[in-house]
Structures are given as C-alpha cells and as structure tokens.
PDB file of C-alpha atoms in Angstrom:
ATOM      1  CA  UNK A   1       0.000   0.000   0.000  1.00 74.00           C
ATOM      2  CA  UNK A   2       1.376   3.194  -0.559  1.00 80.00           C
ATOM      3  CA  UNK A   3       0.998   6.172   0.835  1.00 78.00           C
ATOM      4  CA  UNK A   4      -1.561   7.803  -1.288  1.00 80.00           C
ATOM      5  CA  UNK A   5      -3.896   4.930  -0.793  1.00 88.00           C
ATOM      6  CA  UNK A   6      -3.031   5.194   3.306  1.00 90.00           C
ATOM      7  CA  UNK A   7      -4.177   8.137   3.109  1.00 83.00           C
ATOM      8  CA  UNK A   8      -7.293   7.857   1.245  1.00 85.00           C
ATOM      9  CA  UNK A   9      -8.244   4.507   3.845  1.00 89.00           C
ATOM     10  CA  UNK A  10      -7.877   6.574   6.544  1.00 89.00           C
ATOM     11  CA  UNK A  11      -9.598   9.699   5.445  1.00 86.00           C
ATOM     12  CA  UNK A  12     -12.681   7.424   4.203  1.00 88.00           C
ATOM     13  CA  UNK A  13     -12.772   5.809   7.350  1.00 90.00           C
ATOM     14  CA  UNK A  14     -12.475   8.988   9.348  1.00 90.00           C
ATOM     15  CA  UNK A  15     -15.462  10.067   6.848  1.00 90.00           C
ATOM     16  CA  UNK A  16     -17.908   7.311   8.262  1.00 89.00           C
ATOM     17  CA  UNK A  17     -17.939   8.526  11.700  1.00 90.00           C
ATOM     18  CA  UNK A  18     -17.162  12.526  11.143  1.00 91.00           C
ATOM     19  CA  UNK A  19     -18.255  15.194   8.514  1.00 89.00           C
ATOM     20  CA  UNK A  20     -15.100  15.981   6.388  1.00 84.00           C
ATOM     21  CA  UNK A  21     -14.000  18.165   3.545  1.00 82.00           C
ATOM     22  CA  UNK A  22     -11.623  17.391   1.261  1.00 78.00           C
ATOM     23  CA  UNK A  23      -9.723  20.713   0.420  1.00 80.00           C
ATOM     24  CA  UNK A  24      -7.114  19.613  -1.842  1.00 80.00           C
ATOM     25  CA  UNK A  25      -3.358  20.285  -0.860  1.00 83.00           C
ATOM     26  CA  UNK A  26      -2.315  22.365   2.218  1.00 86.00           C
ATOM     27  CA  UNK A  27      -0.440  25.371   1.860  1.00 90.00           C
ATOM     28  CA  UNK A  28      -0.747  27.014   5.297  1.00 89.00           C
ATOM     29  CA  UNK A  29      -1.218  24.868   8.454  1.00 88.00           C
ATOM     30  CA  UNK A  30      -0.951  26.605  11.998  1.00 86.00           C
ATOM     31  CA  UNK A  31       1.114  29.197  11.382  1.00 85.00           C
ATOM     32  CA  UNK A  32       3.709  26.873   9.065  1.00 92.00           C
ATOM     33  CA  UNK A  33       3.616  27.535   5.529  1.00 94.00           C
ATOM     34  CA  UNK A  34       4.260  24.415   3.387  1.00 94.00           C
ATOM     35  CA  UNK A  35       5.591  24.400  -0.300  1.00 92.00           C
ATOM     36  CA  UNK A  36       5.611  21.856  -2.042  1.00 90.00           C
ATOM     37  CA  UNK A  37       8.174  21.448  -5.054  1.00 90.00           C
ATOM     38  CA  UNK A  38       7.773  18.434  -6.617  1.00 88.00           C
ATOM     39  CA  UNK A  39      10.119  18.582  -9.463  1.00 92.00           C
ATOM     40  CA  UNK A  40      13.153  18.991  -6.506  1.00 91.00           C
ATOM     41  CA  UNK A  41      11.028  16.369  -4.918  1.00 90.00           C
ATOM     42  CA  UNK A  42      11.300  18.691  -1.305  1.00 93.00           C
ATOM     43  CA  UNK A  43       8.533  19.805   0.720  1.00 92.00           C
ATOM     44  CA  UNK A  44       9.855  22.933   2.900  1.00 93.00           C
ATOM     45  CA  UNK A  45       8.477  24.295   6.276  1.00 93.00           C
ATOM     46  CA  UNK A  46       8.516  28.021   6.805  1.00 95.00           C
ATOM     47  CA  UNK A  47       7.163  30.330   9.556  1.00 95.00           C
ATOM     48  CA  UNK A  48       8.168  33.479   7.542  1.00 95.00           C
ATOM     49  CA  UNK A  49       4.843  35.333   8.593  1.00 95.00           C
ATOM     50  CA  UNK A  50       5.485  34.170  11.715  1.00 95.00           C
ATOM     51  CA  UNK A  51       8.638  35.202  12.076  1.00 96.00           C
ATOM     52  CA  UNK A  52       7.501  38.947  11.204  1.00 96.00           C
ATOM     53  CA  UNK A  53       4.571  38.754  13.505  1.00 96.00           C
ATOM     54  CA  UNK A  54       6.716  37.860  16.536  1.00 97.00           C
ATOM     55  CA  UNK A  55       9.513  40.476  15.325  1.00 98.00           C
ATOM     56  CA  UNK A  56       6.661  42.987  15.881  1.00 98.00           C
ATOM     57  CA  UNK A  57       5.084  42.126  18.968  1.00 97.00           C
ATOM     58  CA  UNK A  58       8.622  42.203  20.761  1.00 97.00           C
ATOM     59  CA  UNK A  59       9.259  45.688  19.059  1.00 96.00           C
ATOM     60  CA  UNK A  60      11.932  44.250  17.148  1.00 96.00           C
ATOM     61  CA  UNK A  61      11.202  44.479  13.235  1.00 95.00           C
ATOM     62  CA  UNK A  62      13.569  47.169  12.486  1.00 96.00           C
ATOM     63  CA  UNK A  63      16.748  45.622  14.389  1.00 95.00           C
ATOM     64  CA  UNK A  64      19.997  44.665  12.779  1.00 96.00           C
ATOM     65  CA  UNK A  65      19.907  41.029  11.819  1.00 95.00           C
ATOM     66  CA  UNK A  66      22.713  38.476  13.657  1.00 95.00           C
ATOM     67  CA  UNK A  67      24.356  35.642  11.891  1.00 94.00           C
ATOM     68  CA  UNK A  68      24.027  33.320  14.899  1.00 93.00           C
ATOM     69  CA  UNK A  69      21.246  32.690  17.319  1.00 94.00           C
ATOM     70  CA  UNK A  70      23.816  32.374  20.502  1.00 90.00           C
ATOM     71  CA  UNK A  71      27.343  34.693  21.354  1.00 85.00           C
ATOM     72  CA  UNK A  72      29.973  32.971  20.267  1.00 79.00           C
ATOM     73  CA  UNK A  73      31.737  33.820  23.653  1.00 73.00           C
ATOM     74  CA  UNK A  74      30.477  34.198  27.223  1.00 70.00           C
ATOM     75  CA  UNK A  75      29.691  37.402  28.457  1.00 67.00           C
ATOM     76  CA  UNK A  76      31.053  38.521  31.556  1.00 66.00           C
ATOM     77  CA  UNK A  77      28.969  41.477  32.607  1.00 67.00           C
ATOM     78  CA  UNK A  78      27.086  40.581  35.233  1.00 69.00           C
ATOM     79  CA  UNK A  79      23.503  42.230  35.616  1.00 64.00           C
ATOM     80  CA  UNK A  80      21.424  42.101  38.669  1.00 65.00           C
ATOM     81  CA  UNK A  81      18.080  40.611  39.281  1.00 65.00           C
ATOM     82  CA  UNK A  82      14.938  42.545  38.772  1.00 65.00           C
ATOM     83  CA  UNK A  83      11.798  42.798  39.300  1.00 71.00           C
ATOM     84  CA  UNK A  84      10.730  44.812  36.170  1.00 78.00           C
ATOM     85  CA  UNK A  85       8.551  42.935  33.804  1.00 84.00           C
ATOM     86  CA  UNK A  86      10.256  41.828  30.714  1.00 88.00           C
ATOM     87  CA  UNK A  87       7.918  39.714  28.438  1.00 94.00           C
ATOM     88  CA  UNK A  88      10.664  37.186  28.745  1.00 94.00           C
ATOM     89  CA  UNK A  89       8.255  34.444  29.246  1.00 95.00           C
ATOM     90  CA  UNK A  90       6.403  34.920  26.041  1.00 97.00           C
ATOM     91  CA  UNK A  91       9.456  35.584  23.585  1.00 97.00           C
ATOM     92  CA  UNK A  92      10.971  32.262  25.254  1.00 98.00           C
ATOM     93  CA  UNK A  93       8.088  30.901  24.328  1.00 97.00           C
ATOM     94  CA  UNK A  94       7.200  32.270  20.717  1.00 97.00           C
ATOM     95  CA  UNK A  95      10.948  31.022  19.960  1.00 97.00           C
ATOM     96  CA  UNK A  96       9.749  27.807  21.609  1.00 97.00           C
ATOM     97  CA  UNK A  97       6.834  27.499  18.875  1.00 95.00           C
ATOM     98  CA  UNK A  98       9.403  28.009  16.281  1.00 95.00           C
ATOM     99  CA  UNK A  99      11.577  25.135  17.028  1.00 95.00           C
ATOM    100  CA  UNK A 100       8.616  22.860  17.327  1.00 93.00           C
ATOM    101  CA  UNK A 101       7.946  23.167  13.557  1.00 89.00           C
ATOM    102  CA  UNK A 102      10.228  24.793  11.264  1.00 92.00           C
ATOM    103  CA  UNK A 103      13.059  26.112  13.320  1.00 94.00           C
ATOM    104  CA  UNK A 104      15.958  23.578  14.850  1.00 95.00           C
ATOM    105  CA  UNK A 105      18.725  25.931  14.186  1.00 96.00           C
ATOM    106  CA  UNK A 106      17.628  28.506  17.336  1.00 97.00           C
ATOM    107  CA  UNK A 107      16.911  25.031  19.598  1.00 97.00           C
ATOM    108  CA  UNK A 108      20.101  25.004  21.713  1.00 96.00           C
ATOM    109  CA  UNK A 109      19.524  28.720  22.097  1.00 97.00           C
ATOM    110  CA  UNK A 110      15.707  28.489  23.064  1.00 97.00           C
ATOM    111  CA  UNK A 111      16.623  25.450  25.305  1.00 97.00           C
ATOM    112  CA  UNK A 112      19.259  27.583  27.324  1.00 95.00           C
ATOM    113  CA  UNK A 113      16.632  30.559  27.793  1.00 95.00           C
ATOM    114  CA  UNK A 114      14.034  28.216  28.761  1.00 96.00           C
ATOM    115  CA  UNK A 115      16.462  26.832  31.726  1.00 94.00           C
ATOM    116  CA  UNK A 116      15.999  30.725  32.929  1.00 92.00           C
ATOM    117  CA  UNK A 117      11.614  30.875  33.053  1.00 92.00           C
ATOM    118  CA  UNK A 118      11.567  31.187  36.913  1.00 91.00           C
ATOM    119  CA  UNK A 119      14.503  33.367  37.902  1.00 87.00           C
ATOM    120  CA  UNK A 120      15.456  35.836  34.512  1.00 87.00           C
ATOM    121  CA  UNK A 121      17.164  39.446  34.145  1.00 86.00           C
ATOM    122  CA  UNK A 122      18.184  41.370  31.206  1.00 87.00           C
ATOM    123  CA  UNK A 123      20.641  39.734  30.370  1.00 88.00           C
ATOM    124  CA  UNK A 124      18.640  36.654  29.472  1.00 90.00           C
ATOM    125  CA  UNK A 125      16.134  38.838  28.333  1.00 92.00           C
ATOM    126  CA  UNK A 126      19.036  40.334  25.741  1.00 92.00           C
ATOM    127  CA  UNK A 127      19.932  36.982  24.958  1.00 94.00           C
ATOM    128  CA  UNK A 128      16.766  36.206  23.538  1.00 96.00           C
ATOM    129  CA  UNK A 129      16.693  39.186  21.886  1.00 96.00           C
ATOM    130  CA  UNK A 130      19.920  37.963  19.960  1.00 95.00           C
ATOM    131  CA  UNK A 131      17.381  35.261  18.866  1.00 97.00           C
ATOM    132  CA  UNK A 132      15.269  37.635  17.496  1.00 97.00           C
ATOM    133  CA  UNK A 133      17.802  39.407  15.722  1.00 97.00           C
ATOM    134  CA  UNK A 134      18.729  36.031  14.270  1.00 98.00           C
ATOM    135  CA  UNK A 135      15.370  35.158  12.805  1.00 98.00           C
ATOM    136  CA  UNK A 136      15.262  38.612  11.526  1.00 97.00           C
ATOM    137  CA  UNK A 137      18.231  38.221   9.053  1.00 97.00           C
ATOM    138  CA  UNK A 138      16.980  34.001   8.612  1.00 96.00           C
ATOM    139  CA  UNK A 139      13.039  34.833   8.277  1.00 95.00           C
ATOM    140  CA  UNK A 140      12.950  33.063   4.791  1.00 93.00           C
ATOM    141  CA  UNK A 141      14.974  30.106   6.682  1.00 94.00           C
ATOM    142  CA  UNK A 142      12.555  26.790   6.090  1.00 91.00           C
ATOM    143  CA  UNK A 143      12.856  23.303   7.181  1.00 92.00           C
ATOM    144  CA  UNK A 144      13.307  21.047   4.160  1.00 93.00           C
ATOM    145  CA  UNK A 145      12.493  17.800   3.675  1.00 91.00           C
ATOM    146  CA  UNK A 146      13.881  15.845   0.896  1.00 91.00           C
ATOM    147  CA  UNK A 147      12.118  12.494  -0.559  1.00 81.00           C
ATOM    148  CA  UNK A 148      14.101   9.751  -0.757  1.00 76.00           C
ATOM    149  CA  UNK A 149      13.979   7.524  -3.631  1.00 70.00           C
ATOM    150  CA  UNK A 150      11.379   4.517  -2.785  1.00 65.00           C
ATOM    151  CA  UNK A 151       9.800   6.341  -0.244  1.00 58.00           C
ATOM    152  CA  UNK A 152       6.700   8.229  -2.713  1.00 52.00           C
TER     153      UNK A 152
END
C-alpha cells in the first residue's frame, strides 16, 4: 500500500464517523507555511509570517539582523536581578513554537533561555533578543524535507 492509498483509507474511514472536507493540498497549516516542489522532490516548512509577527510584537522588526542565534563567547557582565517585567516568558516561548515546527537551528539557544523561566534578568532577556535578531536576518529560513527515492 502506498501512501496515497493510506491516506485515502484513513480519510474514508475517518469520513464514516465525522463530517469531512476534502480541500485539496495544504499550503498554510498553523502558522507553518508548506511548499511543495515536486520537481526537486522537497517539501519545505517556513514560519516566515510568523517570524515577522513575533519580530513585531517584541518591538523588534527594524533591528539589525545576527548571523548566529547564541554569542559565540560568554559574556562577563554581570547584571542584577529585577523585578521589572520583561515579556521574557512569552518571547521564550514564541521562539519555543518556532523550534517545534520549522526552526531547529535557534533550539540550543531556546533550550538555554528556557532553563531561565523562573529566575530571569536582562541579560537573558538580551539573549533572547539575539534570537530575534537572528530570525530577523533568517526569516525566509525553512525546514526542508527531501524524498528519498522509494519512499513516494
């Protein structure tokens, strides 16, 4: 069976018990667009819009873009504790979204700001920021997927 037919089993059976619509080919799931090429045989992932919407919300869609996600040395200014809000939280977690679906390259980054959720300062709070900075000169970065021969 391959996977054409799979998939047309299992959307007919789905079909007997709910109400379905077949729309024809996805271009834009939850927030990941999805292009298909099929003379390169790829399908590529891309939060692009994304990308720009989180850019904005953080006040960040006219910074300089980075060329890496992390400092490529330690910092050693140390910055003191506060207890200012910084949307920390909610970038960690935008970037957090990213890496879930289109977006490995920021994951060791995103995994070392997460390890700072309960107990954060500017500095991590900058560091993230260097994410954003990232994904502003990567927006049109995608996850690609190449088929193998045999495998469709």
């Amino acid at each position: 069976m391959g996977p054409r037919q799979f998939c047309e089993e299992v959307a007919a059976s789905l079909q007997e018990t709910f109400e379905l619509t077949t729309m024809g080919t996805v271009n834009y799931l939850l927030g990941v667009e999805i292009l298909i090429n099929k003379t390169r045989k790829q399908i590529v992932y891309s939060q692009r819009q994304y990308v720009l919407e989180v850019l904005k919300r953080f006040h960040m869609e006219n910074c300089n873009g980075s060329a890496t996600p992390e400092a490529t040395a330690p910092s050693s200014i140390e910055v003191p504790a506060t207890k200012e809000y910084l949307p920390y939280r909610e970038l960690v977690g935008a970037l957090q979204y990213l890496v879930s679906a289109s977006r490995p390259d920021i994951a060791h980054a995103t995994r070392h700001l997460g390890k700072y959720l309960a107990c954060y300062d500017h500095t991590h709070y900058a560091q993230a920021k260097r994410v954003l900075r990232y994904l502003k000169a990567t927006s049109d970065y995608g996850l690609v997927m190449d088929v193998q021969p045999g495998q469709g």
